[in-house]
């Protein structure tokens, strides 16, 4: 269970999330991407509230979850999988460096 988590990731940055097994890393990422619904608090993307959006709607805005070792397209590298999702948010401006 995650409690008191506050995380800000500046646009265009690369961030590593580290911690021991059971620390909540996967739960945090699943919550941010919409695979797990938070019981309180909020998730914001570019200042917009997305907590109630389904994962596919978040992906269209440029936010997706690609778990390590279980990529969406197994024959592609992690980089290639990320590039496949990179343009999904263009209708909201997410693919334009936002």
PDB file of N, CA and C in Angstrom:
ATOM      1  N   UNK A   1       0.843  -1.176   0.000  1.00  0.00           N
ATOM      2  CA  UNK A   1       0.000   0.000   0.000  1.00  0.00           C
ATOM      3  C   UNK A   1       0.887   1.238   0.000  1.00  0.00           C
ATOM      4  N   UNK A   2       0.571   2.156  -0.865  1.00  0.00           N
ATOM      5  CA  UNK A   2       1.309   3.423  -0.938  1.00  0.00           C
ATOM      6  C   UNK A   2       0.614   4.462  -0.080  1.00  0.00           C
ATOM      7  N   UNK A   3       1.399   5.208   0.658  1.00  0.00           N
ATOM      8  CA  UNK A   3       0.846   6.280   1.490  1.00  0.00           C
ATOM      9  C   UNK A   3       1.774   7.478   1.415  1.00  0.00           C
ATOM     10  N   UNK A   4       1.209   8.660   1.279  1.00  0.00           N
ATOM     11  CA  UNK A   4       1.989   9.886   1.310  1.00  0.00           C
ATOM     12  C   UNK A   4       2.979  10.038   0.179  1.00  0.00           C
ATOM     13  N   UNK A   5       2.675   9.496  -0.986  1.00  0.00           N
ATOM     14  CA  UNK A   5       3.583   9.592  -2.126  1.00  0.00           C
ATOM     15  C   UNK A   5       3.306  10.881  -2.884  1.00  0.00           C
ATOM     16  N   UNK A   6       4.362  11.625  -3.147  1.00  0.00           N
ATOM     17  CA  UNK A   6       4.270  12.811  -3.980  1.00  0.00           C
ATOM     18  C   UNK A   6       5.448  12.761  -4.938  1.00  0.00           C
ATOM     19  N   UNK A   7       5.159  12.800  -6.211  1.00  0.00           N
ATOM     20  CA  UNK A   7       6.193  12.637  -7.222  1.00  0.00           C
ATOM     21  C   UNK A   7       5.938  13.613  -8.354  1.00  0.00           C
ATOM     22  N   UNK A   8       6.952  14.377  -8.691  1.00  0.00           N
ATOM     23  CA  UNK A   8       6.871  15.284  -9.835  1.00  0.00           C
ATOM     24  C   UNK A   8       7.987  14.924 -10.788  1.00  0.00           C
ATOM     25  N   UNK A   9       7.644  14.696 -12.043  1.00  0.00           N
ATOM     26  CA  UNK A   9       8.630  14.379 -13.067  1.00  0.00           C
ATOM     27  C   UNK A   9       8.573  15.489 -14.113  1.00  0.00           C
ATOM     28  N   UNK A  10       9.631  16.298 -14.206  1.00  0.00           N
ATOM     29  CA  UNK A  10       9.641  17.379 -15.191  1.00  0.00           C
ATOM     30  C   UNK A  10       9.578  16.832 -16.620  1.00  0.00           C
ATOM     31  N   UNK A  11       8.888  17.536 -17.482  1.00  0.00           N
ATOM     32  CA  UNK A  11       8.770  17.134 -18.887  1.00  0.00           C
ATOM     33  C   UNK A  11      10.159  16.977 -19.491  1.00  0.00           C
ATOM     34  N   UNK A  12      10.337  15.916 -20.269  1.00  0.00           N
ATOM     35  CA  UNK A  12      11.590  15.671 -20.953  1.00  0.00           C
ATOM     36  C   UNK A  12      12.667  15.029 -20.105  1.00  0.00           C
ATOM     37  N   UNK A  13      12.375  14.725 -18.847  1.00  0.00           N
ATOM     38  CA  UNK A  13      13.394  14.141 -17.988  1.00  0.00           C
ATOM     39  C   UNK A  13      13.329  12.616 -18.018  1.00  0.00           C
ATOM     40  N   UNK A  14      14.413  12.007 -17.599  1.00  0.00           N
ATOM     41  CA  UNK A  14      14.482  10.558 -17.443  1.00  0.00           C
ATOM     42  C   UNK A  14      14.688  10.300 -15.962  1.00  0.00           C
ATOM     43  N   UNK A  15      13.836   9.468 -15.387  1.00  0.00           N
ATOM     44  CA  UNK A  15      13.855   9.224 -13.945  1.00  0.00           C
ATOM     45  C   UNK A  15      13.923   7.732 -13.682  1.00  0.00           C
ATOM     46  N   UNK A  16      14.732   7.338 -12.712  1.00  0.00           N
ATOM     47  CA  UNK A  16      14.791   5.947 -12.275  1.00  0.00           C
ATOM     48  C   UNK A  16      14.055   5.804 -10.954  1.00  0.00           C
ATOM     49  N   UNK A  17      13.299   4.742 -10.808  1.00  0.00           N
ATOM     50  CA  UNK A  17      12.572   4.466  -9.575  1.00  0.00           C
ATOM     51  C   UNK A  17      13.199   3.223  -8.957  1.00  0.00           C
ATOM     52  N   UNK A  18      13.877   3.410  -7.835  1.00  0.00           N
ATOM     53  CA  UNK A  18      14.628   2.329  -7.211  1.00  0.00           C
ATOM     54  C   UNK A  18      14.061   1.985  -5.847  1.00  0.00           C
ATOM     55  N   UNK A  19      14.225   0.749  -5.444  1.00  0.00           N
ATOM     56  CA  UNK A  19      13.811   0.321  -4.114  1.00  0.00           C
ATOM     57  C   UNK A  19      13.808  -1.187  -4.028  1.00  0.00           C
ATOM     58  N   UNK A  20      13.766  -1.711  -2.816  1.00  0.00           N
ATOM     59  CA  UNK A  20      13.776  -3.164  -2.633  1.00  0.00           C
ATOM     60  C   UNK A  20      12.451  -3.792  -3.061  1.00  0.00           C
ATOM     61  N   UNK A  21      12.471  -5.109  -3.197  1.00  0.00           N
ATOM     62  CA  UNK A  21      11.237  -5.838  -3.488  1.00  0.00           C
ATOM     63  C   UNK A  21      10.198  -5.513  -2.426  1.00  0.00           C
ATOM     64  N   UNK A  22       8.970  -5.297  -2.870  1.00  0.00           N
ATOM     65  CA  UNK A  22       7.877  -5.027  -1.936  1.00  0.00           C
ATOM     66  C   UNK A  22       7.771  -3.583  -1.488  1.00  0.00           C
ATOM     67  N   UNK A  23       8.590  -2.697  -2.054  1.00  0.00           N
ATOM     68  CA  UNK A  23       8.575  -1.292  -1.631  1.00  0.00           C
ATOM     69  C   UNK A  23       7.427  -0.499  -2.260  1.00  0.00           C
ATOM     70  N   UNK A  24       6.796  -1.026  -3.310  1.00  0.00           N
ATOM     71  CA  UNK A  24       5.673  -0.343  -3.939  1.00  0.00           C
ATOM     72  C   UNK A  24       5.978   0.262  -5.293  1.00  0.00           C
ATOM     73  N   UNK A  25       7.127  -0.053  -5.882  1.00  0.00           N
ATOM     74  CA  UNK A  25       7.486   0.511  -7.191  1.00  0.00           C
ATOM     75  C   UNK A  25       6.452   0.154  -8.259  1.00  0.00           C
ATOM     76  N   UNK A  26       6.155  -1.125  -8.379  1.00  0.00           N
ATOM     77  CA  UNK A  26       5.183  -1.560  -9.391  1.00  0.00           C
ATOM     78  C   UNK A  26       3.800  -1.007  -9.105  1.00  0.00           C
ATOM     79  N   UNK A  27       3.411  -0.974  -7.852  1.00  0.00           N
ATOM     80  CA  UNK A  27       2.103  -0.427  -7.483  1.00  0.00           C
ATOM     81  C   UNK A  27       2.018   1.045  -7.858  1.00  0.00           C
ATOM     82  N   UNK A  28       3.073   1.796  -7.611  1.00  0.00           N
ATOM     83  CA  UNK A  28       3.090   3.213  -7.977  1.00  0.00           C
ATOM     84  C   UNK A  28       2.932   3.380  -9.481  1.00  0.00           C
ATOM     85  N   UNK A  29       3.716   2.646 -10.260  1.00  0.00           N
ATOM     86  CA  UNK A  29       3.646   2.774 -11.714  1.00  0.00           C
ATOM     87  C   UNK A  29       2.286   2.327 -12.262  1.00  0.00           C
ATOM     88  N   UNK A  30       1.735   1.276 -11.700  1.00  0.00           N
ATOM     89  CA  UNK A  30       0.409   0.818 -12.131  1.00  0.00           C
ATOM     90  C   UNK A  30      -0.671   1.830 -11.769  1.00  0.00           C
ATOM     91  N   UNK A  31      -0.509   2.501 -10.650  1.00  0.00           N
ATOM     92  CA  UNK A  31      -1.472   3.518 -10.235  1.00  0.00           C
ATOM     93  C   UNK A  31      -1.391   4.728 -11.155  1.00  0.00           C
ATOM     94  N   UNK A  32      -0.186   5.174 -11.438  1.00  0.00           N
ATOM     95  CA  UNK A  32       0.004   6.331 -12.322  1.00  0.00           C
ATOM     96  C   UNK A  32      -0.561   6.040 -13.709  1.00  0.00           C
ATOM     97  N   UNK A  33      -0.350   4.826 -14.214  1.00  0.00           N
ATOM     98  CA  UNK A  33      -0.802   4.496 -15.562  1.00  0.00           C
ATOM     99  C   UNK A  33      -2.267   4.075 -15.629  1.00  0.00           C
ATOM    100  N   UNK A  34      -2.925   3.932 -14.466  1.00  0.00           N
ATOM    101  CA  UNK A  34      -4.355   3.627 -14.453  1.00  0.00           C
ATOM    102  C   UNK A  34      -4.708   2.168 -14.323  1.00  0.00           C
ATOM    103  N   UNK A  35      -3.721   1.299 -14.151  1.00  0.00           N
ATOM    104  CA  UNK A  35      -4.022  -0.119 -13.984  1.00  0.00           C
ATOM    105  C   UNK A  35      -4.511  -0.424 -12.575  1.00  0.00           C
ATOM    106  N   UNK A  36      -4.180   0.453 -11.623  1.00  0.00           N
ATOM    107  CA  UNK A  36      -4.671   0.362 -10.248  1.00  0.00           C
ATOM    108  C   UNK A  36      -5.301   1.708  -9.910  1.00  0.00           C
ATOM    109  N   UNK A  37      -6.483   1.692  -9.339  1.00  0.00           N
ATOM    110  CA  UNK A  37      -7.183   2.933  -8.993  1.00  0.00           C
ATOM    111  C   UNK A  37      -6.820   3.359  -7.573  1.00  0.00           C
ATOM    112  N   UNK A  38      -6.381   4.610  -7.395  1.00  0.00           N
ATOM    113  CA  UNK A  38      -6.063   5.074  -6.035  1.00  0.00           C
ATOM    114  C   UNK A  38      -7.332   5.236  -5.201  1.00  0.00           C
ATOM    115  N   UNK A  39      -7.231   4.968  -3.902  1.00  0.00           N
ATOM    116  CA  UNK A  39      -8.377   5.149  -3.017  1.00  0.00           C
ATOM    117  C   UNK A  39      -8.474   6.592  -2.539  1.00  0.00           C
ATOM    118  N   UNK A  40      -7.373   7.336  -2.665  1.00  0.00           N
ATOM    119  CA  UNK A  40      -7.379   8.766  -2.345  1.00  0.00           C
ATOM    120  C   UNK A  40      -6.248   9.424  -3.120  1.00  0.00           C
ATOM    121  N   UNK A  41      -6.247  10.744  -3.121  1.00  0.00           N
ATOM    122  CA  UNK A  41      -5.221  11.476  -3.850  1.00  0.00           C
ATOM    123  C   UNK A  41      -5.557  11.618  -5.315  1.00  0.00           C
ATOM    124  N   UNK A  42      -4.570  12.024  -6.092  1.00  0.00           N
ATOM    125  CA  UNK A  42      -4.818  12.244  -7.510  1.00  0.00           C
ATOM    126  C   UNK A  42      -3.573  11.948  -8.327  1.00  0.00           C
ATOM    127  N   UNK A  43      -3.809  11.752  -9.615  1.00  0.00           N
ATOM    128  CA  UNK A  43      -2.738  11.603 -10.595  1.00  0.00           C
ATOM    129  C   UNK A  43      -2.963  12.695 -11.623  1.00  0.00           C
ATOM    130  N   UNK A  44      -1.926  13.476 -11.875  1.00  0.00           N
ATOM    131  CA  UNK A  44      -2.036  14.565 -12.847  1.00  0.00           C
ATOM    132  C   UNK A  44      -0.991  14.383 -13.941  1.00  0.00           C
ATOM    133  N   UNK A  45      -1.365  14.723 -15.143  1.00  0.00           N
ATOM    134  CA  UNK A  45      -0.479  14.667 -16.297  1.00  0.00           C
ATOM    135  C   UNK A  45      -0.509  16.028 -16.969  1.00  0.00           C
ATOM    136  N   UNK A  46       0.631  16.698 -16.990  1.00  0.00           N
ATOM    137  CA  UNK A  46       0.740  18.054 -17.539  1.00  0.00           C
ATOM    138  C   UNK A  46      -0.261  18.998 -16.876  1.00  0.00           C
ATOM    139  N   UNK A  47      -0.506  18.789 -15.579  1.00  0.00           N
ATOM    140  CA  UNK A  47      -1.413  19.641 -14.817  1.00  0.00           C
ATOM    141  C   UNK A  47      -2.873  19.256 -14.904  1.00  0.00           C
ATOM    142  N   UNK A  48      -3.193  18.269 -15.731  1.00  0.00           N
ATOM    143  CA  UNK A  48      -4.586  17.815 -15.877  1.00  0.00           C
ATOM    144  C   UNK A  48      -4.827  16.580 -15.022  1.00  0.00           C
ATOM    145  N   UNK A  49      -5.951  16.555 -14.346  1.00  0.00           N
ATOM    146  CA  UNK A  49      -6.356  15.413 -13.524  1.00  0.00           C
ATOM    147  C   UNK A  49      -6.674  14.227 -14.425  1.00  0.00           C
ATOM    148  N   UNK A  50      -6.030  13.078 -14.191  1.00  0.00           N
ATOM    149  CA  UNK A  50      -6.285  11.883 -14.998  1.00  0.00           C
ATOM    150  C   UNK A  50      -6.659  10.676 -14.146  1.00  0.00           C
ATOM    151  N   UNK A  51      -6.858  10.885 -12.849  1.00  0.00           N
ATOM    152  CA  UNK A  51      -7.119   9.774 -11.923  1.00  0.00           C
ATOM    153  C   UNK A  51      -8.298   8.910 -12.325  1.00  0.00           C
ATOM    154  N   UNK A  52      -9.291   9.488 -12.954  1.00  0.00           N
ATOM    155  CA  UNK A  52     -10.489   8.725 -13.310  1.00  0.00           C
ATOM    156  C   UNK A  52     -10.441   8.180 -14.740  1.00  0.00           C
ATOM    157  N   UNK A  53      -9.395   8.505 -15.489  1.00  0.00           N
ATOM    158  CA  UNK A  53      -9.304   8.024 -16.867  1.00  0.00           C
ATOM    159  C   UNK A  53      -8.824   6.582 -16.915  1.00  0.00           C
ATOM    160  N   UNK A  54      -9.371   5.809 -17.841  1.00  0.00           N
ATOM    161  CA  UNK A  54      -8.939   4.426 -18.054  1.00  0.00           C
ATOM    162  C   UNK A  54      -7.518   4.425 -18.635  1.00  0.00           C
ATOM    163  N   UNK A  55      -6.799   3.311 -18.478  1.00  0.00           N
ATOM    164  CA  UNK A  55      -5.433   3.241 -18.992  1.00  0.00           C
ATOM    165  C   UNK A  55      -5.305   3.585 -20.474  1.00  0.00           C
ATOM    166  N   UNK A  56      -6.253   3.148 -21.293  1.00  0.00           N
ATOM    167  CA  UNK A  56      -6.163   3.457 -22.722  1.00  0.00           C
ATOM    168  C   UNK A  56      -6.321   4.954 -22.997  1.00  0.00           C
ATOM    169  N   UNK A  57      -7.114   5.641 -22.200  1.00  0.00           N
ATOM    170  CA  UNK A  57      -7.259   7.092 -22.354  1.00  0.00           C
ATOM    171  C   UNK A  57      -5.980   7.803 -21.929  1.00  0.00           C
ATOM    172  N   UNK A  58      -5.350   7.315 -20.856  1.00  0.00           N
ATOM    173  CA  UNK A  58      -4.076   7.896 -20.414  1.00  0.00           C
ATOM    174  C   UNK A  58      -3.002   7.663 -21.474  1.00  0.00           C
ATOM    175  N   UNK A  59      -3.012   6.481 -22.079  1.00  0.00           N
ATOM    176  CA  UNK A  59      -2.025   6.178 -23.124  1.00  0.00           C
ATOM    177  C   UNK A  59      -2.179   7.128 -24.302  1.00  0.00           C
ATOM    178  N   UNK A  60      -3.410   7.473 -24.649  1.00  0.00           N
ATOM    179  CA  UNK A  60      -3.631   8.424 -25.745  1.00  0.00           C
ATOM    180  C   UNK A  60      -3.076   9.801 -25.425  1.00  0.00           C
ATOM    181  N   UNK A  61      -2.918  10.085 -24.133  1.00  0.00           N
ATOM    182  CA  UNK A  61      -2.357  11.368 -23.712  1.00  0.00           C
ATOM    183  C   UNK A  61      -0.846  11.278 -23.494  1.00  0.00           C
ATOM    184  N   UNK A  62      -0.276  10.088 -23.731  1.00  0.00           N
ATOM    185  CA  UNK A  62       1.171   9.930 -23.640  1.00  0.00           C
ATOM    186  C   UNK A  62       1.666   9.254 -22.381  1.00  0.00           C
ATOM    187  N   UNK A  63       0.767   8.678 -21.584  1.00  0.00           N
ATOM    188  CA  UNK A  63       1.154   8.017 -20.339  1.00  0.00           C
ATOM    189  C   UNK A  63       0.800   6.538 -20.443  1.00  0.00           C
ATOM    190  N   UNK A  64       1.809   5.677 -20.436  1.00  0.00           N
ATOM    191  CA  UNK A  64       1.534   4.243 -20.546  1.00  0.00           C
ATOM    192  C   UNK A  64       2.468   3.463 -19.639  1.00  0.00           C
ATOM    193  N   UNK A  65       2.140   2.219 -19.402  1.00  0.00           N
ATOM    194  CA  UNK A  65       2.914   1.323 -18.551  1.00  0.00           C
ATOM    195  C   UNK A  65       3.459   0.198 -19.419  1.00  0.00           C
ATOM    196  N   UNK A  66       4.780   0.094 -19.483  1.00  0.00           N
ATOM    197  CA  UNK A  66       5.422  -0.998 -20.207  1.00  0.00           C
ATOM    198  C   UNK A  66       6.289  -1.737 -19.200  1.00  0.00           C
ATOM    199  N   UNK A  67       5.796  -2.835 -18.647  1.00  0.00           N
ATOM    200  CA  UNK A  67       6.554  -3.544 -17.621  1.00  0.00           C
ATOM    201  C   UNK A  67       7.824  -4.179 -18.174  1.00  0.00           C
ATOM    202  N   UNK A  68       8.880  -4.139 -17.391  1.00  0.00           N
ATOM    203  CA  UNK A  68      10.167  -4.721 -17.767  1.00  0.00           C
ATOM    204  C   UNK A  68      10.022  -6.219 -17.964  1.00  0.00           C
ATOM    205  N   UNK A  69      10.604  -6.712 -19.024  1.00  0.00           N
ATOM    206  CA  UNK A  69      10.591  -8.149 -19.260  1.00  0.00           C
ATOM    207  C   UNK A  69       9.301  -8.680 -19.847  1.00  0.00           C
ATOM    208  N   UNK A  70       8.269  -7.856 -19.908  1.00  0.00           N
ATOM    209  CA  UNK A  70       6.987  -8.303 -20.446  1.00  0.00           C
ATOM    210  C   UNK A  70       6.447  -7.232 -21.385  1.00  0.00           C
ATOM    211  N   UNK A  71       7.301  -6.773 -22.290  1.00  0.00           N
ATOM    212  CA  UNK A  71       6.939  -5.684 -23.186  1.00  0.00           C
ATOM    213  C   UNK A  71       5.694  -5.993 -23.990  1.00  0.00           C
ATOM    214  N   UNK A  72       5.053  -4.952 -24.426  1.00  0.00           N
ATOM    215  CA  UNK A  72       3.835  -5.119 -25.215  1.00  0.00           C
ATOM    216  C   UNK A  72       4.137  -5.892 -26.494  1.00  0.00           C
ATOM    217  N   UNK A  73       5.248  -5.547 -27.146  1.00  0.00           N
ATOM    218  CA  UNK A  73       5.698  -6.247 -28.352  1.00  0.00           C
ATOM    219  C   UNK A  73       7.012  -6.918 -28.003  1.00  0.00           C
ATOM    220  N   UNK A  74       6.965  -8.207 -27.722  1.00  0.00           N
ATOM    221  CA  UNK A  74       8.117  -8.918 -27.175  1.00  0.00           C
ATOM    222  C   UNK A  74       9.338  -8.922 -28.082  1.00  0.00           C
ATOM    223  N   UNK A  75       9.165  -8.798 -29.376  1.00  0.00           N
ATOM    224  CA  UNK A  75      10.322  -8.811 -30.278  1.00  0.00           C
ATOM    225  C   UNK A  75      11.004  -7.449 -30.375  1.00  0.00           C
ATOM    226  N   UNK A  76      10.373  -6.424 -29.808  1.00  0.00           N
ATOM    227  CA  UNK A  76      10.953  -5.089 -29.820  1.00  0.00           C
ATOM    228  C   UNK A  76      11.716  -4.836 -28.525  1.00  0.00           C
ATOM    229  N   UNK A  77      12.698  -3.942 -28.604  1.00  0.00           N
ATOM    230  CA  UNK A  77      13.423  -3.537 -27.407  1.00  0.00           C
ATOM    231  C   UNK A  77      12.531  -2.628 -26.565  1.00  0.00           C
ATOM    232  N   UNK A  78      12.964  -2.354 -25.332  1.00  0.00           N
ATOM    233  CA  UNK A  78      12.216  -1.424 -24.480  1.00  0.00           C
ATOM    234  C   UNK A  78      12.123  -0.083 -25.183  1.00  0.00           C
ATOM    235  N   UNK A  79      13.236   0.389 -25.759  1.00  0.00           N
ATOM    236  CA  UNK A  79      13.241   1.677 -26.474  1.00  0.00           C
ATOM    237  C   UNK A  79      12.213   1.669 -27.604  1.00  0.00           C
ATOM    238  N   UNK A  80      12.200   0.591 -28.389  1.00  0.00           N
ATOM    239  CA  UNK A  80      11.250   0.500 -29.497  1.00  0.00           C
ATOM    240  C   UNK A  80       9.806   0.469 -28.996  1.00  0.00           C
ATOM    241  N   UNK A  81       9.556  -0.232 -27.887  1.00  0.00           N
ATOM    242  CA  UNK A  81       8.220  -0.244 -27.297  1.00  0.00           C
ATOM    243  C   UNK A  81       7.811   1.157 -26.869  1.00  0.00           C
ATOM    244  N   UNK A  82       8.740   1.887 -26.251  1.00  0.00           N
ATOM    245  CA  UNK A  82       8.432   3.259 -25.830  1.00  0.00           C
ATOM    246  C   UNK A  82       8.157   4.156 -27.028  1.00  0.00           C
ATOM    247  N   UNK A  83       8.943   3.999 -28.090  1.00  0.00           N
ATOM    248  CA  UNK A  83       8.721   4.807 -29.292  1.00  0.00           C
ATOM    249  C   UNK A  83       7.360   4.508 -29.918  1.00  0.00           C
ATOM    250  N   UNK A  84       6.909   3.256 -29.807  1.00  0.00           N
ATOM    251  CA  UNK A  84       5.588   2.892 -30.340  1.00  0.00           C
ATOM    252  C   UNK A  84       4.495   3.705 -29.656  1.00  0.00           C
ATOM    253  N   UNK A  85       4.687   4.052 -28.373  1.00  0.00           N
ATOM    254  CA  UNK A  85       3.699   4.802 -27.609  1.00  0.00           C
ATOM    255  C   UNK A  85       3.922   6.310 -27.665  1.00  0.00           C
ATOM    256  N   UNK A  86       5.077   6.743 -28.131  1.00  0.00           N
ATOM    257  CA  UNK A  86       5.476   8.145 -28.033  1.00  0.00           C
ATOM    258  C   UNK A  86       4.509   9.120 -28.711  1.00  0.00           C
ATOM    259  N   UNK A  87       3.899   8.750 -29.802  1.00  0.00           N
ATOM    260  CA  UNK A  87       3.032   9.671 -30.534  1.00  0.00           C
ATOM    261  C   UNK A  87       1.568   9.558 -30.145  1.00  0.00           C
ATOM    262  N   UNK A  88       1.239   8.730 -29.185  1.00  0.00           N
ATOM    263  CA  UNK A  88      -0.158   8.516 -28.817  1.00  0.00           C
ATOM    264  C   UNK A  88      -0.823   9.771 -28.284  1.00  0.00           C
ATOM    265  N   UNK A  89      -0.062  10.694 -27.701  1.00  0.00           N
ATOM    266  CA  UNK A  89      -0.667  11.868 -27.088  1.00  0.00           C
ATOM    267  C   UNK A  89      -0.704  13.091 -27.983  1.00  0.00           C
ATOM    268  N   UNK A  90      -0.393  12.937 -29.266  1.00  0.00           N
ATOM    269  CA  UNK A  90      -0.327  14.109 -30.145  1.00  0.00           C
ATOM    270  C   UNK A  90      -1.598  14.937 -30.159  1.00  0.00           C
ATOM    271  N   UNK A  91      -2.754  14.275 -30.014  1.00  0.00           N
ATOM    272  CA  UNK A  91      -3.998  15.048 -30.058  1.00  0.00           C
ATOM    273  C   UNK A  91      -4.101  15.990 -28.869  1.00  0.00           C
ATOM    274  N   UNK A  92      -3.360  15.704 -27.769  1.00  0.00           N
ATOM    275  CA  UNK A  92      -3.358  16.567 -26.586  1.00  0.00           C
ATOM    276  C   UNK A  92      -2.065  17.353 -26.491  1.00  0.00           C
ATOM    277  N   UNK A  93      -1.140  17.182 -27.437  1.00  0.00           N
ATOM    278  CA  UNK A  93       0.113  17.903 -27.406  1.00  0.00           C
ATOM    279  C   UNK A  93       1.237  17.176 -26.697  1.00  0.00           C
ATOM    280  N   UNK A  94       0.969  15.973 -26.174  1.00  0.00           N
ATOM    281  CA  UNK A  94       1.990  15.251 -25.415  1.00  0.00           C
ATOM    282  C   UNK A  94       3.148  14.804 -26.293  1.00  0.00           C
ATOM    283  N   UNK A  95       2.907  14.564 -27.568  1.00  0.00           N
ATOM    284  CA  UNK A  95       3.969  14.131 -28.457  1.00  0.00           C
ATOM    285  C   UNK A  95       4.772  15.287 -29.017  1.00  0.00           C
ATOM    286  N   UNK A  96       4.527  16.494 -28.539  1.00  0.00           N
ATOM    287  CA  UNK A  96       5.211  17.682 -29.054  1.00  0.00           C
ATOM    288  C   UNK A  96       6.142  18.271 -28.015  1.00  0.00           C
ATOM    289  N   UNK A  97       6.815  17.370 -27.263  1.00  0.00           N
ATOM    290  CA  UNK A  97       7.776  17.839 -26.282  1.00  0.00           C
ATOM    291  C   UNK A  97       7.175  18.332 -24.990  1.00  0.00           C
ATOM    292  N   UNK A  98       5.902  18.135 -24.821  1.00  0.00           N
ATOM    293  CA  UNK A  98       5.220  18.583 -23.609  1.00  0.00           C
ATOM    294  C   UNK A  98       5.566  17.719 -22.442  1.00  0.00           C
TER     295      UNK A  98
END
